[in-house]
mmCIF file of C-alpha atoms in Angstrom:
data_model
loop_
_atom_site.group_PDB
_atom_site.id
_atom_site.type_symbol
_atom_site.label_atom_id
_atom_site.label_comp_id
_atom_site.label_asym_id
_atom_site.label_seq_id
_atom_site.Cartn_x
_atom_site.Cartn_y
_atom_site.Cartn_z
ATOM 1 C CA UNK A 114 63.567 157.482 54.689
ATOM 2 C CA UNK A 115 65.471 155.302 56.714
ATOM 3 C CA UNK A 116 67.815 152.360 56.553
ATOM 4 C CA UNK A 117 65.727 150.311 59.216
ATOM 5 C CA UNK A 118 62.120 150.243 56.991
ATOM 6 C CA UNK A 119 64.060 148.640 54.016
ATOM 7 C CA UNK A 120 66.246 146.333 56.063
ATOM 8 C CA UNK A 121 63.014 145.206 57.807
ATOM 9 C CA UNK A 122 61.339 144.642 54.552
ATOM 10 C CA UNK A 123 64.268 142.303 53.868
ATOM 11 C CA UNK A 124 66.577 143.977 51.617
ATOM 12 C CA UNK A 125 69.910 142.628 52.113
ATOM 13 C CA UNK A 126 72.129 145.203 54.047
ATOM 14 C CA UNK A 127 75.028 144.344 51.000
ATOM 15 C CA UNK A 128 72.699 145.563 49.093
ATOM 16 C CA UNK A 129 71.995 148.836 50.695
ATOM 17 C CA UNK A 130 75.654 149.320 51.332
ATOM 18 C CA UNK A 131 76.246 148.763 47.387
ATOM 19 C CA UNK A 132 74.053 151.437 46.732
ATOM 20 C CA UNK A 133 74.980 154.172 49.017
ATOM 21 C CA UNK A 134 78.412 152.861 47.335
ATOM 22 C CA UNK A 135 76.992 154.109 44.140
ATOM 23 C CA UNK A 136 77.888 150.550 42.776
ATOM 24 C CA UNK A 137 76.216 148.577 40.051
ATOM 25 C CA UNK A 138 74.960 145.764 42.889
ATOM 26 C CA UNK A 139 73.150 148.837 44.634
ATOM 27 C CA UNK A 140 68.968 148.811 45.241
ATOM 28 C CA UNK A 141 68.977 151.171 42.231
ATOM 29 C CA UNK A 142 72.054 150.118 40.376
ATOM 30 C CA UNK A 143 74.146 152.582 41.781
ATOM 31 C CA UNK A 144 71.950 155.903 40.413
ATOM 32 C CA UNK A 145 70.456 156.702 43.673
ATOM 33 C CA UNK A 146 71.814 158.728 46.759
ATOM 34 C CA UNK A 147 72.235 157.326 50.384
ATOM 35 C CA UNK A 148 69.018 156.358 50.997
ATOM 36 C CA UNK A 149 66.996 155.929 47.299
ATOM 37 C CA UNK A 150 66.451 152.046 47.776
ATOM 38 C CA UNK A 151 64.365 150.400 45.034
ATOM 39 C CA UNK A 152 63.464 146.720 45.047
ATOM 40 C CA UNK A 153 60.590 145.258 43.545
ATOM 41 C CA UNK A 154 60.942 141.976 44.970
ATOM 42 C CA UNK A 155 60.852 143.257 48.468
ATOM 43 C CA UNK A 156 58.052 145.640 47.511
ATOM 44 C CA UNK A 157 60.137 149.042 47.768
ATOM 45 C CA UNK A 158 59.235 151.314 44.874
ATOM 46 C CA UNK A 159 62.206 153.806 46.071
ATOM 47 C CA UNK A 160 61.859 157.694 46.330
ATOM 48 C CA UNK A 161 62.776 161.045 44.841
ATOM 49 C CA UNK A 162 64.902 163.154 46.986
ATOM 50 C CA UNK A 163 63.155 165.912 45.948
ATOM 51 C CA UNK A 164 61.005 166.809 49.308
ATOM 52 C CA UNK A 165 56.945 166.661 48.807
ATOM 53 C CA UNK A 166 56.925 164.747 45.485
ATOM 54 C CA UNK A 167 56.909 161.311 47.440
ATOM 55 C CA UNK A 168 53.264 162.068 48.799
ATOM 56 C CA UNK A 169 51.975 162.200 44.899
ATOM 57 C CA UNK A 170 54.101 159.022 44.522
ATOM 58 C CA UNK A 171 52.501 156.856 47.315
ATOM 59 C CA UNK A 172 48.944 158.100 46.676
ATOM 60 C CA UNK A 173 48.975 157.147 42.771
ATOM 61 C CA UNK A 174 50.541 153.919 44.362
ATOM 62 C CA UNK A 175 47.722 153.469 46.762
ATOM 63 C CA UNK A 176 45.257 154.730 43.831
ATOM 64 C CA UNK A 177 46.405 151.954 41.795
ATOM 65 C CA UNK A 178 46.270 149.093 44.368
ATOM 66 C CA UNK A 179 42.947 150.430 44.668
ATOM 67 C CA UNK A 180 41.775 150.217 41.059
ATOM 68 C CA UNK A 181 43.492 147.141 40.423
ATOM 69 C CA UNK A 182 42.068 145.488 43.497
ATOM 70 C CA UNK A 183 45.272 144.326 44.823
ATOM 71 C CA UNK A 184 45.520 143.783 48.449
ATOM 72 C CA UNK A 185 48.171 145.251 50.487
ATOM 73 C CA UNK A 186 49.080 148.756 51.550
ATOM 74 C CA UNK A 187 51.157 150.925 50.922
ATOM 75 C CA UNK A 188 53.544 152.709 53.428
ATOM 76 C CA UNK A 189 55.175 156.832 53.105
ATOM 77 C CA UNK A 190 57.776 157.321 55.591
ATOM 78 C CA UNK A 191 58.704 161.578 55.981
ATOM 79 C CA UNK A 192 59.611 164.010 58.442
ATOM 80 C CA UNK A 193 57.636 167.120 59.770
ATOM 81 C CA UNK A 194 59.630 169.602 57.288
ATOM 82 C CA UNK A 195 58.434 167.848 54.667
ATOM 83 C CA UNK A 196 54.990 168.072 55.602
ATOM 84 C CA UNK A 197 55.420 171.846 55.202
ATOM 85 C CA UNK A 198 55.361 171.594 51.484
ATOM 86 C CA UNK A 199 51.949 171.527 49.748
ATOM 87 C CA UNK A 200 51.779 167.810 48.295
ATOM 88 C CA UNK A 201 51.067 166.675 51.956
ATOM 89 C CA UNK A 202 47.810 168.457 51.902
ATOM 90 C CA UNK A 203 46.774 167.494 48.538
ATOM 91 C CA UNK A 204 47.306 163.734 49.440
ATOM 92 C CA UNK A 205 45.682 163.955 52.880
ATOM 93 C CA UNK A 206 42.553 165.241 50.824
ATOM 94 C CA UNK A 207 42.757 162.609 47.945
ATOM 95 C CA UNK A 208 43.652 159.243 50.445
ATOM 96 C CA UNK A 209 40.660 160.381 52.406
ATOM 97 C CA UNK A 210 38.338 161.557 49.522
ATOM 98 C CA UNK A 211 39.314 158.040 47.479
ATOM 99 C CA UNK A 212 39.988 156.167 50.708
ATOM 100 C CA UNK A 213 42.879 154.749 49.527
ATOM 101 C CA UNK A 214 45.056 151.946 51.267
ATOM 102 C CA UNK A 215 47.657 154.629 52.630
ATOM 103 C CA UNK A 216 49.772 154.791 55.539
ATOM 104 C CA UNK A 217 51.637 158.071 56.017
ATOM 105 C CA UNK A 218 54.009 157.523 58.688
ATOM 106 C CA UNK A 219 55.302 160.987 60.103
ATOM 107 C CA UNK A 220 58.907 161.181 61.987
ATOM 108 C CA UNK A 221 58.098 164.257 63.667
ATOM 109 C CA UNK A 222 61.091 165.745 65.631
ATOM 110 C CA UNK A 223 60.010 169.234 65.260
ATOM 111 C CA UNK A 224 62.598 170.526 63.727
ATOM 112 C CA UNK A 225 63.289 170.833 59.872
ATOM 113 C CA UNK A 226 66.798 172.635 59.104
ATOM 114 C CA UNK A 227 66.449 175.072 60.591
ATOM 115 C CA UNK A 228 63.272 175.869 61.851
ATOM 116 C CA UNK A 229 60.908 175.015 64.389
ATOM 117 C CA UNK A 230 57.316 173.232 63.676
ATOM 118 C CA UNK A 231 55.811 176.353 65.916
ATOM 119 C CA UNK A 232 57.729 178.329 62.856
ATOM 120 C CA UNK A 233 55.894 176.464 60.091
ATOM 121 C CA UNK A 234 52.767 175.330 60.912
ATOM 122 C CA UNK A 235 49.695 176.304 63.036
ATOM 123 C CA UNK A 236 49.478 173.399 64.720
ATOM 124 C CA UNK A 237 51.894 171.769 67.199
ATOM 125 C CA UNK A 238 51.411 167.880 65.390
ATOM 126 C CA UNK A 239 50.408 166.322 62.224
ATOM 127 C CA UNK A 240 47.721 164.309 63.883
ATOM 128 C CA UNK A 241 45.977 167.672 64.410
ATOM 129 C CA UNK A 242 45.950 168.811 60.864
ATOM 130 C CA UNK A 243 44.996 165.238 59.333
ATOM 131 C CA UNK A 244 41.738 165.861 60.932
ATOM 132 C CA UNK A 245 41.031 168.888 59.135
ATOM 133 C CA UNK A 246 41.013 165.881 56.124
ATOM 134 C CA UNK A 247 39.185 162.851 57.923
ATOM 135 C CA UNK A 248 41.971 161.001 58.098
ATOM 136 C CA UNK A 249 42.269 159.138 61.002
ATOM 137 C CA UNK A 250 45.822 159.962 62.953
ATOM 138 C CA UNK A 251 47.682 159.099 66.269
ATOM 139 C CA UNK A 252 50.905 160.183 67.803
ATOM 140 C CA UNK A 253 53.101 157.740 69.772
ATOM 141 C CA UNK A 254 56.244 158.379 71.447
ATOM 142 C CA UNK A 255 59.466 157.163 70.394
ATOM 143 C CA UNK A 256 60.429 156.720 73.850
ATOM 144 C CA UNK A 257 57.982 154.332 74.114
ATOM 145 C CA UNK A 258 59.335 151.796 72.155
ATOM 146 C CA UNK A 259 56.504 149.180 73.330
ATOM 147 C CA UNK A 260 53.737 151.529 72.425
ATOM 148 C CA UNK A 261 55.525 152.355 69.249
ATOM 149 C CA UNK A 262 55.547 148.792 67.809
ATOM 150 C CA UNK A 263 52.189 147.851 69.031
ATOM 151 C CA UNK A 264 50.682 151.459 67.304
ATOM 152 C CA UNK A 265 52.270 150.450 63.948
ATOM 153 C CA UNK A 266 51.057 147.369 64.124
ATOM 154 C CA UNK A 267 47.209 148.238 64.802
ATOM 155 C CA UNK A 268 47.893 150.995 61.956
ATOM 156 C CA UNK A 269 48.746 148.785 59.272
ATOM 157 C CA UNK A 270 45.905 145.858 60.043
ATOM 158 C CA UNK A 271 43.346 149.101 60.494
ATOM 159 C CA UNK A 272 44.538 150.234 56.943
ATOM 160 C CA UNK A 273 44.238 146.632 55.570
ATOM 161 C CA UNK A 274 41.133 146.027 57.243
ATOM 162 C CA UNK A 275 39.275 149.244 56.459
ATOM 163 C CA UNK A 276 40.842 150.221 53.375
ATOM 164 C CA UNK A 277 41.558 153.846 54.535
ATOM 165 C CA UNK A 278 44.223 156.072 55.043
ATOM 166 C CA UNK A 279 46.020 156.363 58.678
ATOM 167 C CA UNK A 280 48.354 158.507 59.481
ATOM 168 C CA UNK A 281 50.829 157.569 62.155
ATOM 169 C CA UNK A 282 52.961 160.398 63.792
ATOM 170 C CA UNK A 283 56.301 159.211 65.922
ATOM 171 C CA UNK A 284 57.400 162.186 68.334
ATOM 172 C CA UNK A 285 60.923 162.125 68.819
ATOM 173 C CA UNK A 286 63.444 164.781 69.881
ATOM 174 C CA UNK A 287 66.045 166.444 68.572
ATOM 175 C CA UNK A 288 68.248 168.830 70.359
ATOM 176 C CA UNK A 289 69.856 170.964 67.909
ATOM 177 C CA UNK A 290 68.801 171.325 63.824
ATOM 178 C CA UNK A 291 70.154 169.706 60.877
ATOM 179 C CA UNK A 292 73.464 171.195 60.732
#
């Protein structure tokens, strides 16, 4: 979702440059958009750009760590709008029914295009509706920077260590929508 989670993964910036370049030395050889990294070495299985299939993507992802008893998690970056679209549901339900390794991490600025998160959903945060699913959520501030790091950081050992899904909401704000 964002340049900083594959630049702190390790992924040369050259690289990432290359690709939203749409140049042959790009994360995906050029084929993706501005922010469709793929690396295997550095663990980054890339994205579709279509919104909502990524959820289906990290859960078979998860599903197969699980199966194949590999250790490690595995992490979903998205915004709020996003979580609008059906797929988030339906791999809340499966991560907690399978408990699968699965961190869901939520930018949440309440705002997708256009519309408001009190004009999409019932409920004012994500951490709210992943309880309806067992899955164990928190929000954390982004203007809390300390917080922030130290929440991400329990998250991912508590997914590790537990084997279950967490789902970690940042709150920013935004000011005005998309365009």
């Amino acid at each position: 979702r964002g340049y900083a989670a594959v630049l702190a993964k390790g992924i040369p910036p050259e690289r990432i440059a290359a690709e939203v370049l749409r140049k042959k030395t790009g994360t995906a050889k050029g084929r993706g958009d501005t922010s469709a990294f793929h690396d295997p070495e550095f663990n980054v299985c890339g994205h579709s750009t279509i919104l909502g299939s990524n959820f289906t993507v990290a859960v078979g992802l998860a599903f197969a760590k699980q199966i194949k008893n590999e250790p490690g998690i595995v992490v979903h970056f998205f915004g709020d709008g996003e979580a609008s679209r059906p797929q988030f549901g339906a791999a809340l339900n499966l991560a907690s029914l399978w408990q699968l390794p699965l961190l869901l991490v939520c930018e949440n600025n309440s705002v997708s295009m256009h519309a408001t998160i009190d004009e999409m959903s019932s409920t004012k945060t994500l951490t709210e509706r992943a309880a309806g699913y067992k899955v164990r959520a928190e929000g954390v501030s982004e203007q809390k920077p300390i917080e922030l790091v130290e929440r991400a950081e329990a998250a991912v050992r508590e997914v590790r260590e537990k084997q279950r899904p967490f789902l970690l909401e940042i709150l920013q704000k935004r000011f005005v929508s998309h365009s």
